[in-house]
Each structure stands twice: as C-alpha cells, then as structure tokens.
Short mmCIF file of C-alpha atoms and ligand atoms in Angstrom, two decimals:
data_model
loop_
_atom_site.label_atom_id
_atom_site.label_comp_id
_atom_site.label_asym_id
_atom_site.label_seq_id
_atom_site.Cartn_x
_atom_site.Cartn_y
_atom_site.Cartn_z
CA UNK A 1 111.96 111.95 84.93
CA UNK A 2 110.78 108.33 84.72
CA UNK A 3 113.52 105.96 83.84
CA UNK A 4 113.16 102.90 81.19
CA UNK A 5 115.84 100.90 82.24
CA UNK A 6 118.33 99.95 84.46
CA UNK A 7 120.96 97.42 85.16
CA UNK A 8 122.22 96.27 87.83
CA UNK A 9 125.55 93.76 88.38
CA UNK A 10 124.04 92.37 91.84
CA UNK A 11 119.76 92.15 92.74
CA UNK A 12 117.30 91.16 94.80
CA UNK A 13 114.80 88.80 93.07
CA UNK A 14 111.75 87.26 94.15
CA UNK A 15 113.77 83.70 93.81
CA UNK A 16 116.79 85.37 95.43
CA UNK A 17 119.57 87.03 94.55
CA UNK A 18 120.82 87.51 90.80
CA UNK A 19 123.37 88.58 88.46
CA UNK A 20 124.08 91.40 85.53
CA UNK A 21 119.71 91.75 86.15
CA UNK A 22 118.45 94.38 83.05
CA UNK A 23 115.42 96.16 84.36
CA UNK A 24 112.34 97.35 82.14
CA UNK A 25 110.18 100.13 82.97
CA UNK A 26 107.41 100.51 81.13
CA UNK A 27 105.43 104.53 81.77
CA UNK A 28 102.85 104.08 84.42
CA UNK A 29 106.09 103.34 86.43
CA UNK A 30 105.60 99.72 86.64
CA UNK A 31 108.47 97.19 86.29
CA UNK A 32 107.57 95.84 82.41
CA UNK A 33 110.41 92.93 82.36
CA UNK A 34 113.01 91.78 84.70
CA UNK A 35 115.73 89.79 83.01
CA UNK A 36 118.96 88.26 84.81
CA UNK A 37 122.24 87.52 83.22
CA UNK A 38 121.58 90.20 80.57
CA UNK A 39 123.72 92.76 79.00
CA UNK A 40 123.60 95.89 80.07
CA UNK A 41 123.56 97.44 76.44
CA UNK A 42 122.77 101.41 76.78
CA UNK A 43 120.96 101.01 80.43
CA UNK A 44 121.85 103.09 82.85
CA UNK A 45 124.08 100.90 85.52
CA UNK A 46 123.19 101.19 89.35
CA UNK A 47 125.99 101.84 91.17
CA UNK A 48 125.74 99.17 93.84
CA UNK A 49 123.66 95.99 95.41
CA UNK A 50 119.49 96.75 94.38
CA UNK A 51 116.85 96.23 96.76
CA UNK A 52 113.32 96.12 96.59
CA UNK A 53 112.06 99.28 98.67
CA UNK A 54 110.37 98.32 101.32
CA UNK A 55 107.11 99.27 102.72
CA UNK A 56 106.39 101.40 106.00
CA UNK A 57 102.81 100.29 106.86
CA UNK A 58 102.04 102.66 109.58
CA UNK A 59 102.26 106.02 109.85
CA UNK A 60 100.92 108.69 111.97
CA UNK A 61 102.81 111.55 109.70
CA UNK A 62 102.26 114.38 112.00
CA UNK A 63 104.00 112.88 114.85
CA UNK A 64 106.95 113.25 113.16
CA UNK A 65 107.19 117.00 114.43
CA UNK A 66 106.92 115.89 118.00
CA UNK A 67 110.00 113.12 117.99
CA UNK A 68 112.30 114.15 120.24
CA UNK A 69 110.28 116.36 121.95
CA UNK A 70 108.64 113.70 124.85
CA UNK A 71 111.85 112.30 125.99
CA UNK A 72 112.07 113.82 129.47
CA UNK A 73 110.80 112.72 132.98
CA UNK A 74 107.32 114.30 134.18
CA UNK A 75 105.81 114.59 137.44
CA UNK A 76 104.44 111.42 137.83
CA UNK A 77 105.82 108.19 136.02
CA UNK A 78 105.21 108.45 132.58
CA UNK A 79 103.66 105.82 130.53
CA UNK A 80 101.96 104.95 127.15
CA UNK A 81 99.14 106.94 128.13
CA UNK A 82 100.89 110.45 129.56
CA UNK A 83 102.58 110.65 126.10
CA UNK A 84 99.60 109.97 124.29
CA UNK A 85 98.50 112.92 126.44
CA UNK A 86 101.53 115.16 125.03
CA UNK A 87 100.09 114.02 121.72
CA UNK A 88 96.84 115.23 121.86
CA UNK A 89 98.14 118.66 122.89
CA UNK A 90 100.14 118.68 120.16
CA UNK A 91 97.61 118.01 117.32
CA UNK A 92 95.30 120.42 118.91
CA UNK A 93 96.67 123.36 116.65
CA UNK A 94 98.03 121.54 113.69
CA UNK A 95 96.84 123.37 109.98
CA UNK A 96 96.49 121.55 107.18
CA UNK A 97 99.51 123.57 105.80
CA UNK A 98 101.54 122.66 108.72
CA UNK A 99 100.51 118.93 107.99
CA UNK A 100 101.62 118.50 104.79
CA UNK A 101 104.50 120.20 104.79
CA UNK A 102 105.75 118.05 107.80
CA UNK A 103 104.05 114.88 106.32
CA UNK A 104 106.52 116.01 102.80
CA UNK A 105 109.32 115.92 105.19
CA UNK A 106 108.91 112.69 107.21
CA UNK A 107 108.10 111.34 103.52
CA UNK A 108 111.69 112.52 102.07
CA UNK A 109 113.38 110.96 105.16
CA UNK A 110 111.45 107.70 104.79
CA UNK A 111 112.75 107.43 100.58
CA UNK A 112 116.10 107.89 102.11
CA UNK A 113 116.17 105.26 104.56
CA UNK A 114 114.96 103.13 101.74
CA UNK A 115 111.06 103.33 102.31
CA UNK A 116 109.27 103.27 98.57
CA UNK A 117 105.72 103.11 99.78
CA UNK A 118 104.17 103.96 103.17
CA UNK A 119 100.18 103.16 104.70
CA UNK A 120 99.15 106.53 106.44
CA UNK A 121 96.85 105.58 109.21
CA UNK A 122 94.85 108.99 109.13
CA UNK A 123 92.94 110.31 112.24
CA UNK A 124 93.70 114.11 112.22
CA UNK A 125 90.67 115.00 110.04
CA UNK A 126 88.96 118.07 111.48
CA UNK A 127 89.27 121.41 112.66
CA UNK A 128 90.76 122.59 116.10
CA UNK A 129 87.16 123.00 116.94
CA UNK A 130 86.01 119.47 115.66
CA UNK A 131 84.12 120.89 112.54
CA UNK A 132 84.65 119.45 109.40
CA UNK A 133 86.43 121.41 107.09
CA UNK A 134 84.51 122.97 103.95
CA UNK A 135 86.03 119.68 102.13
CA UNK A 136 85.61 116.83 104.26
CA UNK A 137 88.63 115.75 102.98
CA UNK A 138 91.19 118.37 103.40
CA UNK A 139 93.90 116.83 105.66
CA UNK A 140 93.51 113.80 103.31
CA UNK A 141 94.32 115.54 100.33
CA UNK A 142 97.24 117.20 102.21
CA UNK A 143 98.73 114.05 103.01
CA UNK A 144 98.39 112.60 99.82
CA UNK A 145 100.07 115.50 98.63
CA UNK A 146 102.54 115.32 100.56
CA UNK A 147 103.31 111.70 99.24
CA UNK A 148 102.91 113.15 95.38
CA UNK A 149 105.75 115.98 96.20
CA UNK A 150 108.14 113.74 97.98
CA UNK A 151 107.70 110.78 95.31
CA UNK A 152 106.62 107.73 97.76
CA UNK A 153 103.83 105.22 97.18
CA UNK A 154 100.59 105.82 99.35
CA UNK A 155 98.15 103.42 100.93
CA UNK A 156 96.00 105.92 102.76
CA UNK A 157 93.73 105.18 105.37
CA UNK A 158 91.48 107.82 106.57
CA UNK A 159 90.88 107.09 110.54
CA UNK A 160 87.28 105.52 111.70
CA UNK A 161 86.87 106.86 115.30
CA UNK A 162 83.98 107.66 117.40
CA UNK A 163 84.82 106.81 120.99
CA UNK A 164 87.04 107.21 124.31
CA UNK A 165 86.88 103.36 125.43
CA UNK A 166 85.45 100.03 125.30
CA UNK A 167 81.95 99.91 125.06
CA UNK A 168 81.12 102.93 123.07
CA UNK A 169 81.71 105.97 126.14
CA UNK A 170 81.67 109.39 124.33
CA UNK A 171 85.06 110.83 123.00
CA UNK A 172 86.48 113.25 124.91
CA UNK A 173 87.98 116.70 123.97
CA UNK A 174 91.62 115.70 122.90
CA UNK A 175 89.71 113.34 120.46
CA UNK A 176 87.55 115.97 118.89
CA UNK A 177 89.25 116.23 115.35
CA UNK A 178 89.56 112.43 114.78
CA UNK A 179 85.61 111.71 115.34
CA UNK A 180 83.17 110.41 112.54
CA UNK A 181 79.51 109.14 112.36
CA UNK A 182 79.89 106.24 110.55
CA UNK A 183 78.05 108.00 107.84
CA UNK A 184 80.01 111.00 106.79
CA UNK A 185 83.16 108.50 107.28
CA UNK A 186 81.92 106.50 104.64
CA UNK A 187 81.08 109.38 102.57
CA UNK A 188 85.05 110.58 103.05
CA UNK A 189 86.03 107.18 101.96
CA UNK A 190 84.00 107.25 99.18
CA UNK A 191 85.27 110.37 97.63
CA UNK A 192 88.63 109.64 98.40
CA UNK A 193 88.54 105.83 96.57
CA UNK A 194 86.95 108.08 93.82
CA UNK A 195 89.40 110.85 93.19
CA UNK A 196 92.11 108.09 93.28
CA UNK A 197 90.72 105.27 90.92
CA UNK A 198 93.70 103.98 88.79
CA UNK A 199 96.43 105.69 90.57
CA UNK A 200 99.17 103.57 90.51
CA UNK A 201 100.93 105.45 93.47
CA UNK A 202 97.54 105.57 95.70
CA UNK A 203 95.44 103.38 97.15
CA UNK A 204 92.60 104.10 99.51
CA UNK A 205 91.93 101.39 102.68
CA UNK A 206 90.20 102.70 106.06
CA UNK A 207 91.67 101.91 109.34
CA UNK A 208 88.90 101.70 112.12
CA UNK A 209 91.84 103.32 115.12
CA UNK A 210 91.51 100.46 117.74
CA UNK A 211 88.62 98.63 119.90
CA UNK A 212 88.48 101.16 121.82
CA UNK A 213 87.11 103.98 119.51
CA UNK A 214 84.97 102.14 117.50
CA UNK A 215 81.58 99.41 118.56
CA UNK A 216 80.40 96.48 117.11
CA UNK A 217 77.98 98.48 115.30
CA UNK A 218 79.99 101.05 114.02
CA UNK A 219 82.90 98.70 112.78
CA UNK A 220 80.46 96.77 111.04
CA UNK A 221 78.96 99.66 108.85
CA UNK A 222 81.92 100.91 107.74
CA UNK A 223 83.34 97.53 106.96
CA UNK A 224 79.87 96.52 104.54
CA UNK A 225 79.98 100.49 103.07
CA UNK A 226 83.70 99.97 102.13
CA UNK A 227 82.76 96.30 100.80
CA UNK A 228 80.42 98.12 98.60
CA UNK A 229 83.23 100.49 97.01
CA UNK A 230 85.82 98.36 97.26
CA UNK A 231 85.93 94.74 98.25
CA UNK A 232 89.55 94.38 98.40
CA UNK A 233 90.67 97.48 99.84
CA UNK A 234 93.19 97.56 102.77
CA UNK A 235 91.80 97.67 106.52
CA UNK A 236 93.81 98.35 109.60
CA UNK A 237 93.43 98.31 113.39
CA UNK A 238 95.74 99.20 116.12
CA UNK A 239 95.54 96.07 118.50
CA UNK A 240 96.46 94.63 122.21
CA UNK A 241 99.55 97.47 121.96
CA UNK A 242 99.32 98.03 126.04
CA UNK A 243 98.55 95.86 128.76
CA UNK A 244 95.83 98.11 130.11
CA UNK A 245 93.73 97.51 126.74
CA UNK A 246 93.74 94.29 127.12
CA UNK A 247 92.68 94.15 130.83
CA UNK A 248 89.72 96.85 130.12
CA UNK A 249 88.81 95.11 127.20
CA UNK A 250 88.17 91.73 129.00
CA UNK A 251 86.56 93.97 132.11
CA UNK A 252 84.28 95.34 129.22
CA UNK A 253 83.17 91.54 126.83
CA UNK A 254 84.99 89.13 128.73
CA UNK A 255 87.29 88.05 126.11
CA UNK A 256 91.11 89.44 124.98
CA UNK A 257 90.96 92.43 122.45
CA UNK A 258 92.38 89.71 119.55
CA UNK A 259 90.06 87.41 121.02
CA UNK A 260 87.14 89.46 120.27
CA UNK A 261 87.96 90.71 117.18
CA UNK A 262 89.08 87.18 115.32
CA UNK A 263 85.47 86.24 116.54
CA UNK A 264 83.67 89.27 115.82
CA UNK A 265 85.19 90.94 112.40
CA UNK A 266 86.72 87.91 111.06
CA UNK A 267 89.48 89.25 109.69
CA UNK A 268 91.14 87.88 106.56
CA UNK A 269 94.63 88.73 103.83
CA UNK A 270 93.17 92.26 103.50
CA UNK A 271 93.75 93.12 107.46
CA UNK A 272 96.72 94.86 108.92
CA UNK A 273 96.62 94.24 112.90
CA UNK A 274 98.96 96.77 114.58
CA UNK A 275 100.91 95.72 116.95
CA UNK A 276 99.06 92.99 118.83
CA UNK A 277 101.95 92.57 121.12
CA UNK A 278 99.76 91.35 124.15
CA UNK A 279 98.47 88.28 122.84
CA UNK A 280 98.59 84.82 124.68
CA UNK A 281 99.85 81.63 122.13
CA UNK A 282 96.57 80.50 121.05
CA UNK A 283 95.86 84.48 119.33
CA UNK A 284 99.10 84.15 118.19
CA UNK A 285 97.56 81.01 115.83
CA UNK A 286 94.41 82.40 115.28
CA UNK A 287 95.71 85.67 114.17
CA UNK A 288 98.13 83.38 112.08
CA UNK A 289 95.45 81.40 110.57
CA UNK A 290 93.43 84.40 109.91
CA UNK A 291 95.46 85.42 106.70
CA UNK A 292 96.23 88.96 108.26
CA UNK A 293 99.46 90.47 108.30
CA UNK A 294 100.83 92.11 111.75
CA UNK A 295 102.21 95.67 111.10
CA UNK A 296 104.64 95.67 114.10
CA UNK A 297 106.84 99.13 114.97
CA UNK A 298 109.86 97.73 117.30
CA UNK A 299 111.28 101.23 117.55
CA UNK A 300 107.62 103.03 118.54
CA UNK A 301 107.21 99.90 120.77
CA UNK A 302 110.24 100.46 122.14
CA UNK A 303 109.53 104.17 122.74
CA UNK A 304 106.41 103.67 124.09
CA UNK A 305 107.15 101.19 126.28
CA UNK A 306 104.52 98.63 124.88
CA UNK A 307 106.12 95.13 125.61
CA UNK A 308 107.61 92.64 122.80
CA UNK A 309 105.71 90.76 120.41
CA UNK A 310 105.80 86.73 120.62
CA UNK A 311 107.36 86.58 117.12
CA UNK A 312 108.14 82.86 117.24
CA UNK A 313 104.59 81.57 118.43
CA UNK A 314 103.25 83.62 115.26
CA UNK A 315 105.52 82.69 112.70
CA UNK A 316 105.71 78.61 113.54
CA UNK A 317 102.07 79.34 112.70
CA UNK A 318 102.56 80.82 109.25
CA UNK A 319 102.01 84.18 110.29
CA UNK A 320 102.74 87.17 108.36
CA UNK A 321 104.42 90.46 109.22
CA UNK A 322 105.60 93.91 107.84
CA UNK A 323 106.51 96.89 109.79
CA UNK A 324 106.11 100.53 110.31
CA UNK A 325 107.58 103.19 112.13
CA UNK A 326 104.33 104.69 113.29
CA UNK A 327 105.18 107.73 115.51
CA UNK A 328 108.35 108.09 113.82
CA UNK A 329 110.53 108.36 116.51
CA UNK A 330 112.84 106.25 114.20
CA UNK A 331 112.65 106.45 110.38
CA UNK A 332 114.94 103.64 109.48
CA UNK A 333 113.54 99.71 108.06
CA UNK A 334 117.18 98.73 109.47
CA UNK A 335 116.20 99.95 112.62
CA UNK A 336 113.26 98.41 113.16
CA UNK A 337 114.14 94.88 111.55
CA UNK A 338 117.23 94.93 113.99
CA UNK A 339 114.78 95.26 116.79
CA UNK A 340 112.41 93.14 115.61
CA UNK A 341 115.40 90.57 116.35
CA UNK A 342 116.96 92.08 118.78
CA UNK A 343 113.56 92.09 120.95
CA UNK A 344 113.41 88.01 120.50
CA UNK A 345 117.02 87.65 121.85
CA UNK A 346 117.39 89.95 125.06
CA UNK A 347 113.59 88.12 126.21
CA UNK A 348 114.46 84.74 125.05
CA UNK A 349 117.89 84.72 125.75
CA UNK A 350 119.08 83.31 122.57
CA UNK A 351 120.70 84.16 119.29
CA UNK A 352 119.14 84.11 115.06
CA UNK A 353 115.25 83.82 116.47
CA UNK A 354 113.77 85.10 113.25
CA UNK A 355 115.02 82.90 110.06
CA UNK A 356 114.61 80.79 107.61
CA UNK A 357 116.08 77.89 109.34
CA UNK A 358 118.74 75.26 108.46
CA UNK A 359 117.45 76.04 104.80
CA UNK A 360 117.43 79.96 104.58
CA UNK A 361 119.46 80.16 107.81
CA UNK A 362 120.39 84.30 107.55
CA UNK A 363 118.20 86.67 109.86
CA UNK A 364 118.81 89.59 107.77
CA UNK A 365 116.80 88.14 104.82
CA UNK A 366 114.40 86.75 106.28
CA UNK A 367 113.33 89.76 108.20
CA UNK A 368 113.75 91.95 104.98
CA UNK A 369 112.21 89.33 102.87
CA UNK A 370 109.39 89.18 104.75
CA UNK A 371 108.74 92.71 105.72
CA UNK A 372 108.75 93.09 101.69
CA UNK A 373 105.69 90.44 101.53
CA UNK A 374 103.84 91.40 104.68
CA UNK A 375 103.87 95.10 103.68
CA UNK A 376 103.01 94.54 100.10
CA UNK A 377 100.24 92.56 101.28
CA UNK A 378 98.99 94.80 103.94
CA UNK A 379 99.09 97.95 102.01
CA UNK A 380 96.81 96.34 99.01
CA UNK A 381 99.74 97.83 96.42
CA UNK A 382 101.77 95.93 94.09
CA UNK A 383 105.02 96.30 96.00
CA UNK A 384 107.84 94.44 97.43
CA UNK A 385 108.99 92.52 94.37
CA UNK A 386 111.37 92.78 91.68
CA UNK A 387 109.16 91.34 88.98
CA UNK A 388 107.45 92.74 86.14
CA UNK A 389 103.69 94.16 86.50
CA UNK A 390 104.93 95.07 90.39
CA UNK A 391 106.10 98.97 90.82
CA UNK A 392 109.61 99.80 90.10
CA UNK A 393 109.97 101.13 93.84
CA UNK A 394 114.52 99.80 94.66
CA UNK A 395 116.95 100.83 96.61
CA UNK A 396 120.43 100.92 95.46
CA UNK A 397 123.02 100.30 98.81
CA UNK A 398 125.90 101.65 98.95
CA UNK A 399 128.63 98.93 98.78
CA UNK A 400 131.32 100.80 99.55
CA UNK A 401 130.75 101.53 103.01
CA UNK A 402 133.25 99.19 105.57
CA UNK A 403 130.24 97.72 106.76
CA UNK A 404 128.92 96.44 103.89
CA UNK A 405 132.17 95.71 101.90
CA UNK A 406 133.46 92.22 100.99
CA UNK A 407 129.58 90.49 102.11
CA UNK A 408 128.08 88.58 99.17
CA UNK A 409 124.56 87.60 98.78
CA UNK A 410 122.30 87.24 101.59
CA UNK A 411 125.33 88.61 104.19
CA UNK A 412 124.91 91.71 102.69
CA UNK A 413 121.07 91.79 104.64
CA UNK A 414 122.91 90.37 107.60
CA UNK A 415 125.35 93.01 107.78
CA UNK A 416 123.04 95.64 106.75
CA UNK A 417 120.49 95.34 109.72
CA UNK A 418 122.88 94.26 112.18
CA UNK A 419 126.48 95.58 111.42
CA UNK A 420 126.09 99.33 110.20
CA UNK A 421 125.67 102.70 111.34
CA UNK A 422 125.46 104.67 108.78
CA UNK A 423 122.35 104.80 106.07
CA UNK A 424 123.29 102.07 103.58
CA UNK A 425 120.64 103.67 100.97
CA UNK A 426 122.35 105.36 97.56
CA UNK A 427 120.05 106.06 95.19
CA UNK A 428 116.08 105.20 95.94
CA UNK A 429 113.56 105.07 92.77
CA UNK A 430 109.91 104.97 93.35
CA UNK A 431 107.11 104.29 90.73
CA UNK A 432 109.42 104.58 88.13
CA UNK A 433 111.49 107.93 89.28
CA UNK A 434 114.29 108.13 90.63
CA UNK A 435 113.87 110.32 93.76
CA UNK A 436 117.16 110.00 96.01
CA UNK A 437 120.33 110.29 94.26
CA UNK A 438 123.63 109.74 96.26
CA UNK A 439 122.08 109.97 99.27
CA UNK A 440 120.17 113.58 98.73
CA UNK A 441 116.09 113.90 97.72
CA UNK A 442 115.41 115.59 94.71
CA UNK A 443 113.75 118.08 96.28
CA UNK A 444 114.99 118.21 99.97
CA UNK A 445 116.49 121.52 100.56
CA UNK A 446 112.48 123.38 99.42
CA UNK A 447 110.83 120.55 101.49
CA UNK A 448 113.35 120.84 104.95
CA UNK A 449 112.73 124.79 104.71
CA UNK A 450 108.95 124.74 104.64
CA UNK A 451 108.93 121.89 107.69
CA UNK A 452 111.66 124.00 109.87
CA UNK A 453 109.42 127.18 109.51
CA UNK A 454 106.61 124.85 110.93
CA UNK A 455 108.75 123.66 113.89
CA UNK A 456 108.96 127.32 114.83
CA UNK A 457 105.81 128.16 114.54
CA UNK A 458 104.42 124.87 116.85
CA UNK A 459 107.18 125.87 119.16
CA UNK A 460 107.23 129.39 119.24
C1 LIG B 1 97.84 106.78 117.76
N1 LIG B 1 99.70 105.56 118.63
O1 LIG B 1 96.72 106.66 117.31
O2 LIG B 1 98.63 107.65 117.34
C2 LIG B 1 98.30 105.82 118.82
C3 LIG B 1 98.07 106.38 120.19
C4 LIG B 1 95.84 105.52 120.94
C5 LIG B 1 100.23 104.40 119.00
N2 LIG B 1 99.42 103.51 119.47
C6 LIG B 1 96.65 106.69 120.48
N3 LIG B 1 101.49 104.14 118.90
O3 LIG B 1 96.20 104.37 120.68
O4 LIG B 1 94.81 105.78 121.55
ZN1 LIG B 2 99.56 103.79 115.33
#
C-alpha cells in the first residue's frame, strides 16, 4: 500500500539533520513536501532515526547464488581471473526462471540492508548456446521483474560486449551469452527505454562491460544510438579493476585504460566508472574533472583481490563516488562504506581519511552523504534526497540497538558504519511503499523458497 505521510522525530535532510520532519507522499510515490518542525497530526510516526536509502550502483544479480561458493584454495594460486573462471561456469546453465528468482532474492536482502534503488549491470542476455532468446529481451525483463516483486528502484543496464581483450580478439566460449553486434544491442536498448518510459521505479542506461570487450568502434555506436533515444541516460564501464588490465591495455594503445578512455569517450556527469582502482594521480584528476562518478565495491574489491582505490587523490580533486556491491559477496552499504575507510587507513597508515574536514569533520556522513549523491547521480534516478519531487525511498534505523543508542546527529553515521554488528535497518520504504517492516520483507518467506529450490537445482 503506498503511504501519504509520515513523521519522523529525528531525519536526514539534504541541509542535515532535522527535527519532528512531516513527510508528504504524493501517488506516483514521490516525496510531494518535506516539512521540519511540524506536527505530526494523524501521520503515521517512524519508529526511529530516517535515512535516505541509499543506492547500490552495481550489480551483477546472478552472482549472488555463487557467494560463498569460491572461497577455497585451487590448484594453482588463485586470482581475479581463476574466479572469474568459476563464474563463467556458473552462468553457463542459468534459466531465466532461475535468474529472477535469485535476482528477487538478492533484491529483498539489498531493501533490508537499507538499499532503495540498485543499477543492474546486465551481461547474461542469451541462451546457454549463445542464441538470442525469442524476445531479445528476456533476462531483462526477468530482472526488472525481479526489482517490481521485491519493491526496489531499478537503473538497468543491459551489457554491451563483443570481445575477449584489448584490441577487438574474438570472445571466447565462456563469453557466449553476453555477446552483441552493436546493432541488435541497440535494438535491445531501444525496446527496453520504450517499455519503461515514465516509470518512476525504472530507468534504462547501457553499460559497455570494460575496454576489454568492447573497440573504439563499437563503443562509439552504441554511445551515438543511445544519444538518439536518450541523451541523458546512465552509462557505465568497469575500469583499471586489476593490474593486468592495465598492463595489457598499455601493451595494446600505449596509454593507461583511464588514460584512454578520458581521451577517447570523453566521459561526462552521466558516466559511472567502476572501480578504476589502478589509476596513477594525474587519472585520479582527470577522472575528477570529468564530472563522472566512481562506483567503487570495497567488499568485491576486497574479495577479488583488486588493490585499493586512491580515494584522497580523487576527492581533493572534487571527485565523486557511490558504491555497489557488485558480486554480492557482501550485501551491506555499512559494509562497504566501512571499507571504503578502512582501505585508506591500513595503506596510509592513518586515521578519519574520508571527511568533511575541520568543517564536517565525521567519516560516517561523509561517506553516507556522499554515496547518497554519487549514486543518485550515477544511476540517472531521482534518489538520495529527502526533498520533495525526489522518490520517497528511507530507511528507518533502529535506535535501540547498544550500538546505536545515546549517538545524536551525525554520530549516529559514525557509529553506524563503524561501531555495529548487527543490521541497523527497521523499516525500509521504497517509491512510496513500505517494503521492510521490523526487519522482515513483505514478501520474503515466497521469495527465499523459490531462490533455495534454485540453489538445489545449480548444485544438485
Ligand atoms: C563481471 N566482475 O563482469 O562480472 C566482472 C568480471 C570481467 C568484476 N569485475 C568479469 N568484479 O571483468 O571480465
Ligand atoms: Zn562488475
């Protein structure tokens, strides 16, 4: 049911926090007025601290299944690239049925953790065989039907990818569902901007995967094809993640992978760059300069054993950033904000890295803060503020908890990403509904059956 008001004692504004805040929600789900120091009158009352969700911008939803499952030593020293090995097994089978209903489930866990709206970075679009399916768009629609069931905001971003490696060498085998002529791509993008025109809780970008599987050529039709449909629409790129990409890419053009692309494709606002971690000061300005936000992923970094970003190069620049927990080995935007930070410290050696300064000295809200800006921006959605015409995607923390207890204001972030354990996240409303409720999904128990039948069926 779509709510048309709430108040709350404690929130999170755009100009910080504020008190006895009556929120107005008008039916498409949008926040209609925002007023602090109201009375609450007949509103419901939220029964803690409100949030802003916040916004995952990268997703791979089907890896979700896998988590867990590539944590143990193989015969020779694994790396980046032997998981992404274990990964392309895995997809091989994977149904459209079996997609959604474990995209519905990663999507429930996300809301929980506090996650309103997510970008799906879509590559899984064909057949086991490589064929298309008899619509194009199949695994598309299952994904963003997925996000309908489970309640969360979409930006989704069906895949561009044609090629193995640098300098357009053909894909190989483990690649053949993901691969495109730029011409039927364009064609899927097209029909899925169409079917989703004035969706509030959808929005259609296109993600060419990486400099690796796309060429100058190719990355340039699709960009002036989506211009043509939709000249503001979200674009992503997975970036510099491993050291070895950025040594074949210079082997390949003689320049860094950022390098090339801040020359070649000019990015701008409407980019996402993923990751970049392997960038060298001067990409950290021009990437900075560029307008684009960086989606980073500490915990699939982490995981994957990528390297740490040069946060403090980037941001002295004015660079933006959200993040995303990508292969999901973590669904949590406290665990990734903590080591966001917590990367910063243990290579630099020092303590509070990522604030405001003497101004807006606490860590915790400036990372939340802006993750909230840098994943509004990069998923092309009004998101991440409390303010009317924005969606009514909040959180509602649960105060009682030790950890959170007796921390006013901004301490409550601090203590929230660095001092807690357990999921601080009550009650979660997206797009106007309310869609967690003291700590349980409206629709969990149906969703966790249908995505534990998959698991046997992948592992059986
Ligand atoms: C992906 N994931 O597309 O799922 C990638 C691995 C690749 C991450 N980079 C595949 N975390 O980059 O080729
Ligand atoms: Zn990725």
């Amino acid at each position: 049911m779509m709510e048309t008001s709430l108040f709350a004692a404690q929130a999170l504004l755009p100009g910080g926090w504020a008190r006895d805040v009556l929120f107005q929600i008008g039916p498409d789900g949008g926040l209609s007025a925002v007023t602090p120091e109201s009375k609450p009158g007949d509103a419901p009352r939220a029964a803690g601290p409100v949030l802003p969700g916040m916004a995952n911008l990268h997703s791979h939803a089907f890896q979700r299944a896998m988590a867990g499952l590539s944590e143990r030593a193989g015969p020779q020293e694994d790396s980046f690239w032997t998981w992404r090995g274990l990964m392309y097994a895995f997809v091989q089978r994977l149904t459209p049925e079996q997609s959604e209903a474990i995209a519905a489930q990663l999507y429930v866990e996300m809301l929980k953790a506090g996650y309103t709206a997510v970008g799906e970075f879509h590559y899984l679009h064909h057949d086991p065989q490589g064929a298309p399916y008899g619509d194009p768009a199949e695994m598309s629609h299952r994904a963003i039907a997925a996000a309908a069931a489970a309640g969360i905001g979409i930006t989704h971003l069906p895949v561009l990818y044609g090629y193995s490696d640098f300098g357009g060498q053909a894909a190989n085998e483990g690649q053949r569902r993901f691969v495109h002529q730029p011409d039927a791509f364009l064609r899927l993008a097209e029909s899925l901007i169409a079917a989703h025109r004035g969706d509030p809780q959808v929005r259609i970008g296109i993600a060419p995967h990486s400099l690796r599987a796309v060429t100058a050529d190719t990355l340039n039709a699709a960009l002036e094809g989506l211009n043509a449909l939709d000249d503001s629409a979200p674009v992503h790129i997975h970036v510099a993640e491993q050291q070895k990409e950025v040594h074949d890419c210079i082997e390949w053009c003689g320049e860094r992978p950022v390098e090339w692309l801040v020359r070649r494709a000019l990015p701008d606002a409407r980019w996402c760059l993923i990751h970049a971690t392997h960038v060298t000061g001067e990409e950290a300005v021009r990437m900075a300069e560029s307008g684009a936000v960086v989606g980073l992923c500490p915990t699939t970094e982490a995981n994957l054993g990528d390297g740490i970003f040069p946060a403090p190069d980037f941001l002295a620049a004015g660079g933006k950033f959200g993040i995303g927990s990508d292969s999901h080995i973590s669904v949590s935007p406290v665990e990734e904000l903590r080591w966001l930070e917590y990367g910063q410290r243990l290579t630099l050696r020092r303590r509070n890295v990522l604030s405001g300064g003497a101004d807006a000295p606490s860590v915790g809200a400036f990372l939340y803060q802006r993750a909230l800006a840098g994943g509004a921006q990069a998923l092309g959605r009004s998101i991440g503020r409390l303010a009317p015409g924005c969606r009514a995607d909040l959180v509602v923390l649960d105060a009682t908890q030790a950890a959170l207890t007796g921390k006013p204001g901004d301490t409550l972030l601090d203590a929230m990403i660095f001092a807690g354990n357990e999921n601080p996240v009550r009650d979660v409303m997206a797009g106007g509904r309310w869609t967690v409720k003291e700590g349980r999904h409206r629709d969990e128990v149906d969703i966790l059956r249908r995505y534990r039948a998959v698991l046997g069926q992948l592992t059986a």
